[in-house]
Coordinates of C-alpha atoms in Angstrom, one line a residue:
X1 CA 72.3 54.1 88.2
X2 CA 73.3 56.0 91.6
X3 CA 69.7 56.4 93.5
X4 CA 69.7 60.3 94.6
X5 CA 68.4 61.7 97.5
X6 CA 66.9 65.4 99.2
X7 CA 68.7 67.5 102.1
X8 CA 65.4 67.1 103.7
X9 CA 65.5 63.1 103.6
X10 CA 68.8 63.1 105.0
X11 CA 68.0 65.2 107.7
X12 CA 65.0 63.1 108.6
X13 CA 67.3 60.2 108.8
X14 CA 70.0 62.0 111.1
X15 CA 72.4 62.0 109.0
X16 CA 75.0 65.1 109.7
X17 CA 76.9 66.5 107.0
X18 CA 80.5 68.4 107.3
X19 CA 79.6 71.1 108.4
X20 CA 77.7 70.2 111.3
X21 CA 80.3 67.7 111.8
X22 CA 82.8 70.7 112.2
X23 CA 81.1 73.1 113.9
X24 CA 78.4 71.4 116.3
X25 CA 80.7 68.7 117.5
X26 CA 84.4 69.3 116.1
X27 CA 84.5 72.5 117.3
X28 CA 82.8 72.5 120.4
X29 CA 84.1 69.7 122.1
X30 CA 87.8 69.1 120.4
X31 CA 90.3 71.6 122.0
X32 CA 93.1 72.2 119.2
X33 CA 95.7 72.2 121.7
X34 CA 94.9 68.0 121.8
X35 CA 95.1 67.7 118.0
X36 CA 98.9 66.7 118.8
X37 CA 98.2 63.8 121.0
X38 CA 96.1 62.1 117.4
X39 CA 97.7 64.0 115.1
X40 CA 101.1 62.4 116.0
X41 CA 100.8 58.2 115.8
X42 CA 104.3 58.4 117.9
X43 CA 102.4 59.9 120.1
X44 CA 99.5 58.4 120.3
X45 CA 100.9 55.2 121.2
X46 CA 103.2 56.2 123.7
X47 CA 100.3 58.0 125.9
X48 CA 98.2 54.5 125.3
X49 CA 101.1 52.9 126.8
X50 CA 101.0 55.6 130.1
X51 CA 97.0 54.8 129.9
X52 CA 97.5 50.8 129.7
X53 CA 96.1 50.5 126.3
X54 CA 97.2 47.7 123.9
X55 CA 98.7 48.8 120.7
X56 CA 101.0 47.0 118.3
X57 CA 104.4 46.7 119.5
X58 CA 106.8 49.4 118.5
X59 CA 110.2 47.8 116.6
X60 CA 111.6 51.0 116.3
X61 CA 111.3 54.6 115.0
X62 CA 113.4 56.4 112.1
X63 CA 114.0 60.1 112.6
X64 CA 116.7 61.2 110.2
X65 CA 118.1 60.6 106.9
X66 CA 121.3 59.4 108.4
X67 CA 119.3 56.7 110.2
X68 CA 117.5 55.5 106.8
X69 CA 120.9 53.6 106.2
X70 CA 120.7 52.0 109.3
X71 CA 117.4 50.5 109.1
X72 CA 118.3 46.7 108.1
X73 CA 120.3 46.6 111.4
X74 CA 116.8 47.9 113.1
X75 CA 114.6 44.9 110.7
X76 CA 116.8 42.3 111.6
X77 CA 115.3 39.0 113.1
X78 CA 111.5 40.3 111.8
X79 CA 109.9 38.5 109.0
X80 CA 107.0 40.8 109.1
X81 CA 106.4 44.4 109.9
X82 CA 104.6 47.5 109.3
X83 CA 105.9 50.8 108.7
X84 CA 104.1 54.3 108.7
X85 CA 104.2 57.7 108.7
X86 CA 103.6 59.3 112.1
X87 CA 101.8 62.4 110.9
X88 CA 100.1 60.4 108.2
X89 CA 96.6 60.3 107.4
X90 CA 94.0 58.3 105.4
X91 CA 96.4 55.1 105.0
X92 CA 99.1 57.2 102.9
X93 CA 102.6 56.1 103.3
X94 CA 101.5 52.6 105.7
X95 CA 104.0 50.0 103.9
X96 CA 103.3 46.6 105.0
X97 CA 105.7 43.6 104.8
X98 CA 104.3 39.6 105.4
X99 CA 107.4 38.6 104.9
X100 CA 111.0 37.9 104.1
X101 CA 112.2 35.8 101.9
X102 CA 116.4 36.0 101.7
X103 CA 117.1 39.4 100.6
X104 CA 113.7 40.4 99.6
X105 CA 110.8 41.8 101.7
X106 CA 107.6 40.2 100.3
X107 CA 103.8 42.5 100.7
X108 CA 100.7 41.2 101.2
X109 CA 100.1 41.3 97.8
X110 CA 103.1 38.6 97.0
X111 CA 105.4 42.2 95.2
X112 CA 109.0 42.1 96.4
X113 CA 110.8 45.3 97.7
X114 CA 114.6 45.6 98.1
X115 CA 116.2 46.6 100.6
X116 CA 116.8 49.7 98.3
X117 CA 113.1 50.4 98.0
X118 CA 112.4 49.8 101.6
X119 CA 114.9 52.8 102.7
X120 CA 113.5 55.0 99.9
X121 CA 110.0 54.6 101.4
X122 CA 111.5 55.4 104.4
X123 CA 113.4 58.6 102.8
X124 CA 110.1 59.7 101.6
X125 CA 108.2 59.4 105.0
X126 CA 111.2 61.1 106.5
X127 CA 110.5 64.3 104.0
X128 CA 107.1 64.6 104.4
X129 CA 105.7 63.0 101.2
X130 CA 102.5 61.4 103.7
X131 CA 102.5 63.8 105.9
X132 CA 99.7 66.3 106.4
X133 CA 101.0 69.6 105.4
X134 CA 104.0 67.9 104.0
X135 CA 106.0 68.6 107.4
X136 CA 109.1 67.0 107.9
X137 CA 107.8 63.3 109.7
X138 CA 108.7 60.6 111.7
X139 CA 108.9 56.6 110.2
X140 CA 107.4 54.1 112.7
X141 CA 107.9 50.8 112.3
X142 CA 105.7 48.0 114.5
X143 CA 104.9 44.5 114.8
X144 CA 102.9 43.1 112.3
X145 CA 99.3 42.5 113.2
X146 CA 98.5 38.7 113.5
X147 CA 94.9 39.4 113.0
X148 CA 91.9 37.0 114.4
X149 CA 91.8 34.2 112.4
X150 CA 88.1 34.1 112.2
X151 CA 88.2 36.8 110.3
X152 CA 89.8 36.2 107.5
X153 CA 87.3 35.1 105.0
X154 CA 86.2 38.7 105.1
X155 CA 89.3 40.2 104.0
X156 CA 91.9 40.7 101.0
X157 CA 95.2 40.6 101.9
X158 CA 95.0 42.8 104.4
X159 CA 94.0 43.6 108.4
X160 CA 90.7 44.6 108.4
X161 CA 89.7 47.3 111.2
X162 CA 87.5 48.8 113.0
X163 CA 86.6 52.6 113.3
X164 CA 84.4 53.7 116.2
X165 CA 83.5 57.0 116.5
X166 CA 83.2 58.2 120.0
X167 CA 81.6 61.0 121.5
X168 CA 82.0 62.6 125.1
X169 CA 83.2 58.9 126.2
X170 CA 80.2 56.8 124.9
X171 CA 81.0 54.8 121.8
X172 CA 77.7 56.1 119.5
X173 CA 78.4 54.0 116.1
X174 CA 81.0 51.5 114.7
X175 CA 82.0 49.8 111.3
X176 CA 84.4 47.2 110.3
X177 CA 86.3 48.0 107.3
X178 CA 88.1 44.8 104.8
X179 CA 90.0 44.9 102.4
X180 CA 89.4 44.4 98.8
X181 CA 91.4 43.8 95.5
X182 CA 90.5 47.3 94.9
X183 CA 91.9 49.0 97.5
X184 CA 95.1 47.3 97.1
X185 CA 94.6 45.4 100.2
X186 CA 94.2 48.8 102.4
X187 CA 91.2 49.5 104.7
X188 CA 90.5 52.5 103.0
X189 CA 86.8 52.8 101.9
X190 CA 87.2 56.0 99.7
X191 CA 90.1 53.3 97.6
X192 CA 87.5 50.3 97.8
X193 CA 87.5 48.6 100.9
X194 CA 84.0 47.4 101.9
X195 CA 82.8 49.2 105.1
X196 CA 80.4 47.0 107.4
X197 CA 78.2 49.0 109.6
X198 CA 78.6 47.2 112.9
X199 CA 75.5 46.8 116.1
X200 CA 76.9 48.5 119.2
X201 CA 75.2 46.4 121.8
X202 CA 76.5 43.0 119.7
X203 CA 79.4 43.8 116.9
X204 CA 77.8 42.1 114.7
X205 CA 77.2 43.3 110.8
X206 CA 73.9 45.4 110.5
X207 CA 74.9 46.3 106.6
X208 CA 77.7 46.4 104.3
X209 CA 78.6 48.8 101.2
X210 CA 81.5 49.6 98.5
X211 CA 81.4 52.6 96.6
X212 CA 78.5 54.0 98.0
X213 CA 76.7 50.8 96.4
X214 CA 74.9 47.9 99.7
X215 CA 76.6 44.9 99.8
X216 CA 75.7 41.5 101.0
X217 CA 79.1 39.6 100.6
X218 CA 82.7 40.2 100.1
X219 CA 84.4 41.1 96.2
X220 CA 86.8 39.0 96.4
X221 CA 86.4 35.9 99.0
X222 CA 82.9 35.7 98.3
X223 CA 82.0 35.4 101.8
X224 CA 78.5 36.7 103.1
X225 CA 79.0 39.4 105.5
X226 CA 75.6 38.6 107.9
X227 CA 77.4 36.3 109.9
X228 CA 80.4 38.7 110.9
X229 CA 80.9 38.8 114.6
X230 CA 83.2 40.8 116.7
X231 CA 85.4 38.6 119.1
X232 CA 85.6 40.3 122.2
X233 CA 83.1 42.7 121.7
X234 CA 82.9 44.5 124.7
X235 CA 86.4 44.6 125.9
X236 CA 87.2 46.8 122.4
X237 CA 84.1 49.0 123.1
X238 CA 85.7 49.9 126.7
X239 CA 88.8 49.8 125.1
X240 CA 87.7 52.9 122.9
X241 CA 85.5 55.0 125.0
X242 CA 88.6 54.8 127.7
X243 CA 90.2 56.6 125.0
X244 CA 88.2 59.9 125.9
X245 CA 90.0 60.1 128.8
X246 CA 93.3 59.7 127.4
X247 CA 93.1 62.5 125.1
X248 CA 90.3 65.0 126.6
X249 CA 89.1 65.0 122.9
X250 CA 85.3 64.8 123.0
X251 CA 84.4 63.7 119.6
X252 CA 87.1 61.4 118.1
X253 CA 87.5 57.9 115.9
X254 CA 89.6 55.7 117.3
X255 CA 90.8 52.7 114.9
X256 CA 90.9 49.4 116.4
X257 CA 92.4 46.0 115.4
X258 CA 91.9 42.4 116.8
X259 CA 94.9 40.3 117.2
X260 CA 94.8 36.8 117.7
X261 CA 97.2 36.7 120.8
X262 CA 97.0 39.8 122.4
X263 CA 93.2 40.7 121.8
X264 CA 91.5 44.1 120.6
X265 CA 94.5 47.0 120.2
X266 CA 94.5 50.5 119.4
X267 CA 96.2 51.6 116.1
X268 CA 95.6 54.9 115.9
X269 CA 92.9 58.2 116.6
X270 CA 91.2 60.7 114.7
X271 CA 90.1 63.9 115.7
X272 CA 88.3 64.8 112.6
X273 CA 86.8 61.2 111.9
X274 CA 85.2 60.7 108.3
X275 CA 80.7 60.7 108.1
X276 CA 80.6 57.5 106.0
X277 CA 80.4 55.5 109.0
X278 CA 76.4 56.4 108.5
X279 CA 76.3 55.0 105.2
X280 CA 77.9 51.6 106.4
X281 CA 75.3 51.8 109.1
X282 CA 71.9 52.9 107.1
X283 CA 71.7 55.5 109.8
X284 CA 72.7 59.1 110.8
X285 CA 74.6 60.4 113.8
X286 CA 72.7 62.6 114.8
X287 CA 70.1 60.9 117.2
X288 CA 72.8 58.9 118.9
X289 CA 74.7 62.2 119.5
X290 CA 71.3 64.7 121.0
X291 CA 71.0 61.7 123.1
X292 CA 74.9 61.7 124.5
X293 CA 74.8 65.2 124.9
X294 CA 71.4 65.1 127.5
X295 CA 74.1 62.2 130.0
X296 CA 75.8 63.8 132.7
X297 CA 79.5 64.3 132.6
X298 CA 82.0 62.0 135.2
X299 CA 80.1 59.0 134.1
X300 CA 82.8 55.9 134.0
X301 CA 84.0 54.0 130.9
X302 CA 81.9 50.7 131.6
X303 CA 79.1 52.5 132.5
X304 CA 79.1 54.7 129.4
X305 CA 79.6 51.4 126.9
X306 CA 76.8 49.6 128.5
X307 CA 74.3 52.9 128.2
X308 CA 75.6 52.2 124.2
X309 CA 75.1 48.7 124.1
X310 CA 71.3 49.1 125.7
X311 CA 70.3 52.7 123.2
X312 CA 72.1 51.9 120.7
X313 CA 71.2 48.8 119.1
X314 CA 70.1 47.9 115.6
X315 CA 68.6 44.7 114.1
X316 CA 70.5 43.8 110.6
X317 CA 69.6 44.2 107.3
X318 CA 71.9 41.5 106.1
X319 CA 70.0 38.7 107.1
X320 CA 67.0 38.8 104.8
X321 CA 69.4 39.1 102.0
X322 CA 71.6 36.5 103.0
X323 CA 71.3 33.0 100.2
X324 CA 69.9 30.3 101.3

C-alpha cells in the first residue's frame, strides 16, 4: 500500500509542485521566444555544434514524404541507428535499431522491422503523429549511442541517460534513468524505467525508485544500484551548465548520454523539465534553487559547477540497504 503524505510535509522537504515550477521559475526566467532553440531537436543540435558541444552524430534528416522513399539510400552502410521526431517529446516516436541483419532492421529488443515499417514510422513522424501539437515534423536520424560499457549491468536494452536540471547556469540536481523490461527498453520513468537520484559533487547513486516505489537494485539485471558511478563526472556537469549559455534559458533539463569513445554528449533540452527528479533524489528543489538565486550573475561555467559540487552534495541512502 502507496504511503501518503501532507502539502505541509512536502513543503518542509522542498519539494516544488507545478505550479511553482511554472510560475516561480518557468516563467520568470525562460523567455518563450527560446522555446524554439529546445523545442526543436534539429535545432538543438546544430546550435551545440556552433557552441562545441558533443552530440550524437547526425546521419541525416527526412523532411518530406517524397524523401520517406529515399531513406534506404540515406541508411546505407549503418548497422545501427536512431531515429526521432524533432519536435517530439517524452520519448514518443524515438525508434531505435541495434542492428541489421540482411533485409531486416533488428531493435534492441531482438523485433524485426522492414524496410516497409521503417519508412512508415518515418511517414508518421513526418505528419505529426509525435509531435507536440501534432505540427507537421521533421525525422532525424543519428548515430547510435555506444554507451559506456560500465554501465550496462544497470540497464535493459536500452541507453540509459541522464537528466540534469539546471538553473541560471549551476547544475542544482541530477538523476540517471535505465531502462527496464517495463518501459520497453525506453528511459522513460512515467513507462517504468528506474530513475536513480544522482550526488552532484560525485555522480554517484544517492537512491533509486520505479513507480513511485524506492529501489535498491535493477528489475531486470538484478544489479544493485549503490555502486553506480558516473565516468567523467565533471566534464558532463560543465558540459550542462555551458548549456545556459547556449540557449539563454534559465531553468532548463538538459539530457545527457555517455559514450564509450567520444565521452559525455548532449541529446537533447527541456525547457519545461519534469519534478520527479526530487523523488529519485529523496529531496526537493527548492533549497538548491533560493540558494542559486542569492549568486551573482556573469559567474563562469567551472566556477558555477564547482559551487554545485561543494553545496550540493548528499550522502546515499543506498548503501545501508545494499546485501551483504
Amino acid at each position: 500500500m502507496r504511503e501518503w503524505t501532507t502539502p505541509g510535509k512536502l513543503r518542509a522537504r522542498g519539494i516544488i509542485g507545478m505550479n511553482r515550477r511554472n510560475i516561480r521559475y518557468i516563467g520568470r526566467y525562460n523567455s518563450r521566444r527560446l522555446y524554439p532553440l529546445v523545442d526543436d531537436k534539429l535545432q538543438t543540435k546544430l546550435l551545440a555544434e556552433r557552441f562545441g558541444i558533443t552530440t550524437p552524430a547526425l546521419i541525416g534528416t527526412v523532411t518530406t514524404q517524397f524523401g520517406v522513399k529515399h531513406i534506404a539510400d540515406l541508411l546505407a552502410g549503418h548497422d545501427g541507428f536512431v531515429i526521432k521526431p524533432a519536435k517530439g517529446s517524452g520519448g514518443k516516436g524515438i525508434l531505435v535499431i541495434d542492428h541489421v541483419e540482411g533485409s531486416d532492421f533488428v531493435k534492441p529488443s531482438g523485433m524485426h522491422m522492414s524496410l516497409a515499417d521503417v519508412e512508415r514510422h518515418v511517414s508518421n513522424i513526418l505528419s505529426g503523429l509525435y509531435s507536440l501539437g501534432g505540427a507537421p515534423d521533421v525525422a532525424l536520424i543519428e548515430a547510435l549511442i555506444n554507451f559506456d560499457e560500465s554501465l550496462s549491468e544497470y540497464t535493459y536494452e536500452g541507453v540509459p541517460d541522464i537528466r540534469v536540471i539546471v538553473f541560471r547556469g549551476y547544475p542544482v540536481m541530477a538523476m540517471m534513468r535505465l531502462s527496464t523490461a517495463a518501459s520497453d527498453g525506453k528511459a522513460n520513468l512515467h513507462q517504468g524505467a528506474v530513475g536513480v537520484g544522482l550526488d552532484i559533487a560525485t555522480g554517484t547513486a544517492v537512491r533509486g525508485v520505479q513507480f513511485d516505489r524506492t529501489r535498491h537494485d535493477h528489475p531486470d539485471t538484478g544489479h544493485e544500484l549503490a555502486s553506480l558511478a558516473i565516468p567523467d563526472w565533471p566534464t558532463l556537469l560543465r558540459l550542462a551548465a555551458g548549456c545556459y549559455e547556449m540557449t539563454g534559458l534559465g531553468y532548463l533539463g538538459t539530457d545527457m548520454v555517455l559514450d564509450r569513445d567520444r565521452g559525455p554528449m548532449l541529446l537533447e533540452l527541456n525547457a519545461r523539465p519534469g519534478l520527479a527528479i526530487q523523488m529519485a533524489n529523496g529531496e526537493g528543489l527548492r533549497r538548491r534553487l533560493d540558494l542559486v538565486e542569492k549568486q551573482p550573475e556573469g559567474v563562469p561555467p567551472e566556477e558555477r559547477v564547482a559551487f554545485a559540487r561543494e553545496h550540493f552534495a548528499r550522502r546515499s541512502e543506498l548503501e545501508s540497504a545494499t546485501p551483504a
